Amino acid sequence: MFEKRGDYQMFIYSLGKEKWPELTAALRDFMNAVVENVYNVDEIVRLSKEYGESHVQFKANGFKPDFWVTMTDAMTT
């Protein structure tokens, strides 16, 4: 995703290097929780909403909701 979208690159750079490990860890934790709850759709919905809501704070840094589409494509193809 980073290589394909210049606007995502700008978002990541605007956060600063100190935030990169935090974002990576949050994504890893989210994905692990989804895998652990793969048969519990309600929990996956809850986890997804929580993860998405945690990104609202990044709007000022250039985060765009359509980043989710690119991220989903990257994970499923």
PDB file of C-alpha atoms in Angstrom:
ATOM      1  CA  MET A   1       0.000   0.000   0.000  1.00  0.00           C
ATOM      2  CA  PHE A   2       2.805   2.371   0.895  1.00  0.00           C
ATOM      3  CA  GLU A   3       4.428   1.902  -2.500  1.00  0.00           C
ATOM      4  CA  LYS A   4       1.195   2.310  -4.471  1.00  0.00           C
ATOM      5  CA  ARG A   5      -0.352   5.424  -2.955  1.00  0.00           C
ATOM      6  CA  GLY A   6       1.450   8.725  -2.718  1.00  0.00           C
ATOM      7  CA  ASP A   7      -1.264  10.141  -0.465  1.00  0.00           C
ATOM      8  CA  TYR A   8      -0.747   7.248   1.959  1.00  0.00           C
ATOM      9  CA  GLN A   9       3.000   7.905   1.921  1.00  0.00           C
ATOM     10  CA  MET A  10       2.335  11.538   2.812  1.00  0.00           C
ATOM     11  CA  PHE A  11       0.067  10.436   5.661  1.00  0.00           C
ATOM     12  CA  ILE A  12       2.702   8.079   7.074  1.00  0.00           C
ATOM     13  CA  TYR A  13       5.480  10.665   6.772  1.00  0.00           C
ATOM     14  CA  SER A  14       3.310  13.300   8.462  1.00  0.00           C
ATOM     15  CA  LEU A  15       2.964  11.073  11.529  1.00  0.00           C
ATOM     16  CA  GLY A  16       6.703  10.927  12.100  1.00  0.00           C
ATOM     17  CA  LYS A  17       8.893   7.863  12.483  1.00  0.00           C
ATOM     18  CA  GLU A  18       8.113   7.503  16.183  1.00  0.00           C
ATOM     19  CA  LYS A  19       4.475   6.604  15.349  1.00  0.00           C
ATOM     20  CA  TRP A  20       5.267   3.979  12.691  1.00  0.00           C
ATOM     21  CA  PRO A  21       5.915   1.098  15.125  1.00  0.00           C
ATOM     22  CA  GLU A  22       2.735   1.995  17.021  1.00  0.00           C
ATOM     23  CA  LEU A  23       0.624   1.863  13.840  1.00  0.00           C
ATOM     24  CA  THR A  24       2.244  -1.390  12.756  1.00  0.00           C
ATOM     25  CA  ALA A  25       1.660  -2.974  16.168  1.00  0.00           C
ATOM     26  CA  ALA A  26      -1.981  -1.842  16.196  1.00  0.00           C
ATOM     27  CA  LEU A  27      -2.579  -3.419  12.773  1.00  0.00           C
ATOM     28  CA  ARG A  28      -0.843  -6.630  13.856  1.00  0.00           C
ATOM     29  CA  ASP A  29      -2.920  -6.806  17.039  1.00  0.00           C
ATOM     30  CA  PHE A  30      -6.117  -6.142  15.104  1.00  0.00           C
ATOM     31  CA  MET A  31      -5.357  -8.863  12.562  1.00  0.00           C
ATOM     32  CA  ASN A  32      -4.434 -11.352  15.286  1.00  0.00           C
ATOM     33  CA  ALA A  33      -7.703 -10.615  17.102  1.00  0.00           C
ATOM     34  CA  VAL A  34      -9.679 -11.116  13.887  1.00  0.00           C
ATOM     35  CA  VAL A  35      -7.991 -14.470  13.279  1.00  0.00           C
ATOM     36  CA  GLU A  36      -8.640 -15.523  16.887  1.00  0.00           C
ATOM     37  CA  ASN A  37     -12.323 -14.659  16.433  1.00  0.00           C
ATOM     38  CA  VAL A  38     -12.741 -15.847  12.856  1.00  0.00           C
ATOM     39  CA  TYR A  39     -15.982 -17.669  13.721  1.00  0.00           C
ATOM     40  CA  ASN A  40     -17.439 -14.817  15.785  1.00  0.00           C
ATOM     41  CA  VAL A  41     -18.772 -12.261  13.317  1.00  0.00           C
ATOM     42  CA  ASP A  42     -20.139  -9.962  16.024  1.00  0.00           C
ATOM     43  CA  GLU A  43     -16.717  -9.743  17.650  1.00  0.00           C
ATOM     44  CA  ILE A  44     -15.032  -9.067  14.311  1.00  0.00           C
ATOM     45  CA  VAL A  45     -17.504  -6.238  13.689  1.00  0.00           C
ATOM     46  CA  ARG A  46     -16.759  -4.807  17.135  1.00  0.00           C
ATOM     47  CA  LEU A  47     -13.001  -5.089  16.640  1.00  0.00           C
ATOM     48  CA  SER A  48     -13.235  -3.498  13.196  1.00  0.00           C
ATOM     49  CA  LYS A  49     -15.254  -0.541  14.450  1.00  0.00           C
ATOM     50  CA  GLU A  50     -12.839  -0.046  17.324  1.00  0.00           C
ATOM     51  CA  TYR A  51      -9.826  -0.206  15.019  1.00  0.00           C
ATOM     52  CA  GLY A  52     -11.413   2.170  12.528  1.00  0.00           C
ATOM     53  CA  GLU A  53     -12.428   4.637  15.228  1.00  0.00           C
ATOM     54  CA  SER A  54      -8.859   4.699  16.494  1.00  0.00           C
ATOM     55  CA  HIS A  55      -7.848   6.251  13.161  1.00  0.00           C
ATOM     56  CA  VAL A  56     -10.180   9.263  13.387  1.00  0.00           C
ATOM     57  CA  GLN A  57      -7.418  11.103  15.240  1.00  0.00           C
ATOM     58  CA  PHE A  58      -5.213  10.784  12.145  1.00  0.00           C
ATOM     59  CA  LYS A  59      -7.512  12.766   9.839  1.00  0.00           C
ATOM     60  CA  ALA A  60      -5.478  15.903  10.579  1.00  0.00           C
ATOM     61  CA  ASN A  61      -2.410  14.000   9.314  1.00  0.00           C
ATOM     62  CA  GLY A  62      -4.062  13.159   6.014  1.00  0.00           C
ATOM     63  CA  PHE A  63      -5.705   9.828   6.794  1.00  0.00           C
ATOM     64  CA  LYS A  64      -8.507   9.118   4.322  1.00  0.00           C
ATOM     65  CA  PRO A  65     -11.303   6.561   4.743  1.00  0.00           C
ATOM     66  CA  ASP A  66     -10.614   5.173   1.269  1.00  0.00           C
ATOM     67  CA  PHE A  67      -7.254   3.901   2.566  1.00  0.00           C
ATOM     68  CA  TRP A  68      -9.309   1.000   3.993  1.00  0.00           C
ATOM     69  CA  VAL A  69     -10.214  -0.129   0.467  1.00  0.00           C
ATOM     70  CA  THR A  70      -6.580  -0.246  -0.605  1.00  0.00           C
ATOM     71  CA  MET A  71      -5.598  -2.006   2.626  1.00  0.00           C
ATOM     72  CA  THR A  72      -8.340  -4.604   2.168  1.00  0.00           C
ATOM     73  CA  ASP A  73      -7.276  -5.236  -1.419  1.00  0.00           C
ATOM     74  CA  ALA A  74      -3.664  -5.671  -0.294  1.00  0.00           C
ATOM     75  CA  MET A  75      -4.650  -8.206   2.363  1.00  0.00           C
ATOM     76  CA  THR A  76      -6.980 -10.272   0.208  1.00  0.00           C
ATOM     77  CA  THR A  77      -5.089 -10.508  -3.065  1.00  0.00           C
TER      78      THR A  77
END
